[in-house]
Amino acid sequence: MLPLRSYGLLFPAEMGIFAVLALPLLLFGISGVIYIYQSVRWLLSKSAVQNKVVVITDAISGLGKECSRVFHTGGARLVLCGRTWEKLEALYDALINVADPSVTYAPKLILLDITDINCIRDVAKEILNCYGCVDILINNASMKVKGAVQSISLELDKKIMDANYFGPITLTKAILPNMISRRTGQIVLINSIQGKIGIPFRAAYAASKHAAVGFFDCLRAEMEEYDISVSTVNPTFILAEVHAAVAYGVHPVEVAEEVLRTVSSKKQEVLMANPIPRAAVYIRTFFPELFFAIVASGIREKQKTEEEN
């Protein structure tokens, strides 16, 4: 009679050894597939913006610089906007020095103060004159403020609304006719998770971000008939330093790469948040009373701590 081994049967000890050897190989294979998938997706994202005219507002900010870098290396024809000419020139030099000039375009530079509403339409004409059209408009400019409602002046409230709401929508409205006439284009709003939930001591900022979400949600529906995409990217707070430690914030590099993927996939809305702030958005949506109670409790605890100190 043939032994069990001759019939291809394994004893428990041999099965255990096989499992130990197979698991690392399986994990290695899965990791390889994920890596290849992400690499292919990244390359496709870059190819999707090649030769496209891409306008980035506040290109001299931390996130603006990273967006400029990823779109520039992707072969986009960049129009970079910012408030300071010297910083725009420094960004121009940085991009030119790190990219292959045979496969990239030299960026165009435009002075733009997004809070100066009266000048935005004239600046939009300058932007359109660069290449005659705009394929992708990235509204990146933003202004933050922190403080109790009673301590923020109405003038500052208005300034925040100009920077975060009226400025972006004024520029968008000035660029839209060009896109509508060509029946193509994409508008990206880099907003904030605070456009979804209100956080204490940031009333003016949260209000402006809520307003922007409302406007661009409506715009998305209206532009569908013209084949114009509208995307909103909502990160938690963006770290000022690229190499800073992550708490609940996200790196500018991470956000810039997500913006590129969003442009490529034409995804309508993206929420970039760690589990806790992401959960807060869902609790606010489905269990508002619980959300308000948690926020109020946090304020009371903070006040108690300050009084004890």
XYZ file of C-alpha atoms in Angstrom:
309
model
C 0.000 0.000 0.000
C 1.376 3.421 -0.981
C 2.149 5.893 1.817
C -0.077 8.950 2.192
C 2.744 11.147 0.844
C 2.470 9.319 -2.497
C -1.108 10.523 -2.854
C -0.019 14.148 -2.455
C -1.221 14.380 1.130
C 0.737 16.470 3.619
C 1.124 15.925 7.293
C 0.184 18.780 9.702
C 3.802 19.794 10.255
C 4.445 20.089 6.528
C 1.216 22.028 6.042
C 2.346 24.500 8.718
C 5.694 25.058 6.994
C 3.936 25.560 3.654
C 1.593 28.150 5.185
C 4.508 30.033 6.764
C 6.297 30.211 3.432
C 3.210 31.020 1.368
C 1.973 33.956 3.473
C 4.984 36.251 2.875
C 4.908 35.403 -0.832
C 1.189 36.231 -0.975
C 1.695 39.544 0.837
C 4.635 40.377 -1.420
C 2.531 39.623 -4.497
C -0.373 41.764 -3.289
C 2.004 44.634 -2.473
C 3.496 44.372 -5.946
C 0.094 44.508 -7.611
C -0.897 47.563 -5.534
C 2.388 49.300 -6.350
C 2.000 48.649 -10.073
C -1.620 49.838 -9.974
C -0.683 53.064 -8.188
C 2.250 53.686 -10.534
C 0.092 53.196 -13.627
C -2.621 55.415 -12.162
C -0.051 58.139 -11.409
C 1.351 58.009 -14.939
C -2.153 58.190 -16.409
C -2.913 61.178 -14.171
C 0.135 63.021 -15.489
C -0.634 62.187 -19.106
C -4.169 63.549 -18.641
C -2.825 67.098 -18.105
C -0.159 67.069 -20.803
C -0.456 70.167 -23.042
C -3.459 71.388 -21.015
C -3.652 75.050 -19.993
C -3.784 74.984 -16.191
C -4.333 78.110 -14.074
C -3.340 77.954 -10.389
C -4.240 80.789 -8.030
C -1.994 81.576 -5.049
C 0.712 79.490 -6.680
C 3.284 80.902 -4.242
C 1.676 79.261 -1.184
C 2.931 75.913 0.109
C 0.156 73.989 -1.611
C 0.307 76.212 -4.687
C 3.993 75.409 -5.166
C 3.361 71.675 -4.914
C 0.446 71.856 -7.362
C 2.665 73.832 -9.728
C 5.359 71.165 -9.469
C 3.155 68.149 -10.181
C 1.315 69.812 -13.063
C 4.530 71.241 -14.537
C 6.272 67.854 -14.582
C 3.094 66.436 -16.120
C 3.616 68.634 -19.165
C 0.854 71.174 -18.483
C 1.009 74.724 -19.812
C 0.909 76.572 -16.518
C -0.392 80.047 -15.742
C 0.718 80.798 -12.190
C -1.017 83.561 -10.227
C 0.158 85.209 -7.036
C 0.303 88.474 -5.123
C 4.107 88.932 -5.146
C 6.126 89.127 -8.344
C 9.417 88.219 -6.660
C 7.934 85.017 -5.233
C 6.410 84.143 -8.596
C 9.821 84.543 -10.237
C 11.418 82.369 -7.553
C 8.817 79.669 -8.205
C 9.424 79.981 -11.957
C 13.167 79.430 -11.464
C 12.570 76.456 -9.176
C 10.289 74.766 -11.713
C 12.584 75.403 -14.658
C 15.633 74.061 -12.805
C 14.091 70.714 -11.804
C 12.193 69.794 -14.991
C 13.283 68.634 -18.420
C 12.724 71.626 -20.745
C 12.231 69.300 -23.722
C 9.011 67.880 -22.241
C 7.717 70.850 -20.217
C 6.521 74.397 -20.885
C 7.888 77.539 -19.290
C 5.167 78.824 -16.914
C 3.405 82.132 -17.479
C 3.274 84.485 -14.476
C 0.319 86.699 -13.580
C -0.057 89.075 -10.626
C -3.351 88.439 -8.859
C -4.678 89.509 -5.477
C -7.787 87.372 -5.086
C -9.191 89.767 -2.463
C -9.158 92.685 -4.934
C -12.519 91.827 -6.493
C -12.614 94.871 -8.784
C -9.421 93.849 -10.601
C -10.153 90.142 -11.088
C -11.987 90.493 -14.415
C -9.060 92.422 -15.923
C -6.654 89.788 -14.619
C -8.846 87.073 -16.145
C -8.345 88.724 -19.552
C -4.566 88.578 -19.013
C -4.879 84.899 -18.132
C -6.878 84.133 -21.267
C -4.422 86.091 -23.406
C -1.598 83.735 -22.365
C -2.853 80.816 -24.473
C -6.278 81.905 -25.687
C -8.097 79.443 -23.442
C -8.161 77.762 -20.051
C -8.598 73.995 -19.756
C -8.299 73.661 -15.975
C -8.831 76.376 -13.352
C -7.554 75.501 -9.866
C -8.950 77.871 -7.242
C -6.334 77.518 -4.530
C -6.226 80.980 -2.929
C -7.488 81.132 0.637
C -7.276 83.143 3.845
C -7.618 81.863 7.408
C -8.650 83.500 10.660
C -9.118 82.161 14.169
C -10.992 83.766 17.038
C -14.266 83.988 18.917
C -17.176 85.420 16.939
C -17.399 88.535 19.114
C -13.682 89.263 18.664
C -13.683 89.196 14.839
C -14.604 92.523 13.252
C -17.162 92.735 10.467
C -14.426 94.161 8.221
C -12.347 91.021 8.745
C -15.426 88.851 8.114
C -15.844 90.594 4.762
C -12.155 90.206 3.908
C -12.332 86.464 4.584
C -15.436 86.198 2.379
C -13.656 88.087 -0.419
C -10.643 85.766 -0.287
C -12.476 82.468 0.107
C -15.769 83.060 -1.672
C -16.192 86.209 -3.784
C -12.661 86.056 -5.208
C -12.844 82.451 -6.472
C -16.373 82.799 -7.853
C -15.532 86.108 -9.586
C -12.535 84.537 -11.328
C -14.551 81.424 -12.170
C -17.351 83.505 -13.712
C -14.789 85.438 -15.780
C -13.228 82.227 -17.147
C -16.493 80.292 -17.658
C -17.597 81.905 -20.971
C -14.388 80.658 -22.600
C -15.022 77.128 -21.373
C -18.708 77.206 -22.316
C -17.938 78.389 -25.844
C -15.497 75.487 -26.267
C -17.797 73.072 -24.384
C -14.900 71.713 -22.385
C -13.016 72.501 -19.221
C -12.609 71.696 -15.568
C -12.871 73.846 -12.466
C -11.283 72.691 -9.224
C -11.981 74.260 -5.844
C -9.468 73.465 -3.117
C -11.715 74.077 -0.160
C -11.651 72.637 3.371
C -13.327 70.115 5.610
C -14.701 73.218 7.325
C -16.945 73.632 4.310
C -18.664 70.511 5.671
C -18.579 71.098 9.426
C -18.257 74.219 11.555
C -15.443 74.304 14.096
C -15.606 76.679 17.077
C -13.491 79.864 16.883
C -13.360 79.650 13.098
C -16.808 81.005 12.260
C -15.727 83.436 9.521
C -13.510 80.862 7.831
C -16.082 78.063 8.060
C -18.837 80.366 6.764
C -16.788 81.310 3.691
C -15.960 77.652 2.996
C -19.604 76.602 3.383
C -20.592 79.350 0.934
C -18.000 78.184 -1.594
C -19.232 74.573 -1.387
C -22.795 75.721 -2.005
C -21.823 77.774 -5.035
C -19.685 75.104 -6.685
C -22.239 72.363 -5.982
C -24.809 74.404 -7.907
C -22.279 75.221 -10.626
C -21.507 71.519 -11.090
C -25.114 70.748 -11.968
C -25.452 73.759 -14.285
C -22.249 72.998 -16.214
C -23.050 69.369 -16.960
C -24.759 70.234 -20.248
C -21.562 71.945 -21.439
C -19.309 68.990 -20.491
C -17.503 71.165 -17.939
C -16.437 69.294 -14.808
C -16.473 70.846 -11.346
C -14.444 69.205 -8.585
C -14.073 70.062 -4.914
C -11.133 68.861 -2.813
C -11.750 69.173 0.939
C -8.681 68.461 3.085
C -8.329 68.936 6.802
C -5.919 71.726 7.609
C -2.890 71.777 5.295
C 0.445 71.716 7.074
C 2.542 74.823 6.452
C 5.767 72.828 6.349
C 6.113 69.975 3.886
C 8.176 67.921 6.345
C 6.107 68.717 9.450
C 4.711 65.914 11.578
C 1.165 64.872 10.747
C -1.513 65.133 13.447
C -4.877 65.724 11.796
C -3.358 67.746 8.979
C -2.177 66.706 5.537
C 1.021 67.532 3.668
C 0.885 69.937 0.724
C 2.555 67.216 -1.383
C -0.250 64.786 -0.566
C -2.950 67.317 -1.430
C -1.249 68.352 -4.683
C -1.021 64.745 -5.835
C -4.683 64.229 -4.964
C -5.605 67.332 -6.971
C -3.800 65.847 -9.977
C -5.649 62.535 -9.571
C -8.939 64.399 -9.168
C -8.332 66.314 -12.393
C -7.488 63.091 -14.217
C -10.508 61.146 -12.939
C -12.826 64.210 -12.918
C -14.052 63.124 -9.518
C -16.698 65.504 -8.237
C -15.759 65.642 -4.566
C -12.858 64.441 -2.445
C -12.605 64.438 1.347
C -9.024 64.229 2.609
C -9.193 63.496 6.312
C -7.973 61.082 8.929
C -10.563 58.820 10.625
C -11.520 61.206 13.461
C -12.334 64.323 11.368
C -13.892 62.100 8.697
C -16.137 60.560 11.346
C -17.063 64.066 12.515
C -18.414 64.866 9.039
C -20.657 61.805 9.061
C -21.834 62.407 12.631
C -22.700 66.003 11.700
C -24.717 64.716 8.727
C -26.598 61.827 10.310
C -26.551 62.654 14.039
C -26.447 66.468 14.267
C -27.609 66.667 17.896
C -24.809 64.328 18.960
C -22.278 66.370 16.979
C -23.423 69.651 18.576
C -23.289 68.082 22.042
C -19.723 66.829 21.501
C -18.557 70.218 20.212
C -20.206 72.080 23.109
C -18.639 69.656 25.583
C -15.231 70.297 24.052
C -15.684 74.062 24.456
C -16.712 73.694 28.096
C -13.719 71.465 28.794
C -11.383 73.965 27.163
C -12.802 76.860 29.164
C -12.527 74.850 32.377
C -8.870 74.029 31.637
C -8.076 77.690 30.925
C -9.734 78.792 34.169
C -7.756 76.217 36.177
C -4.503 77.390 34.600
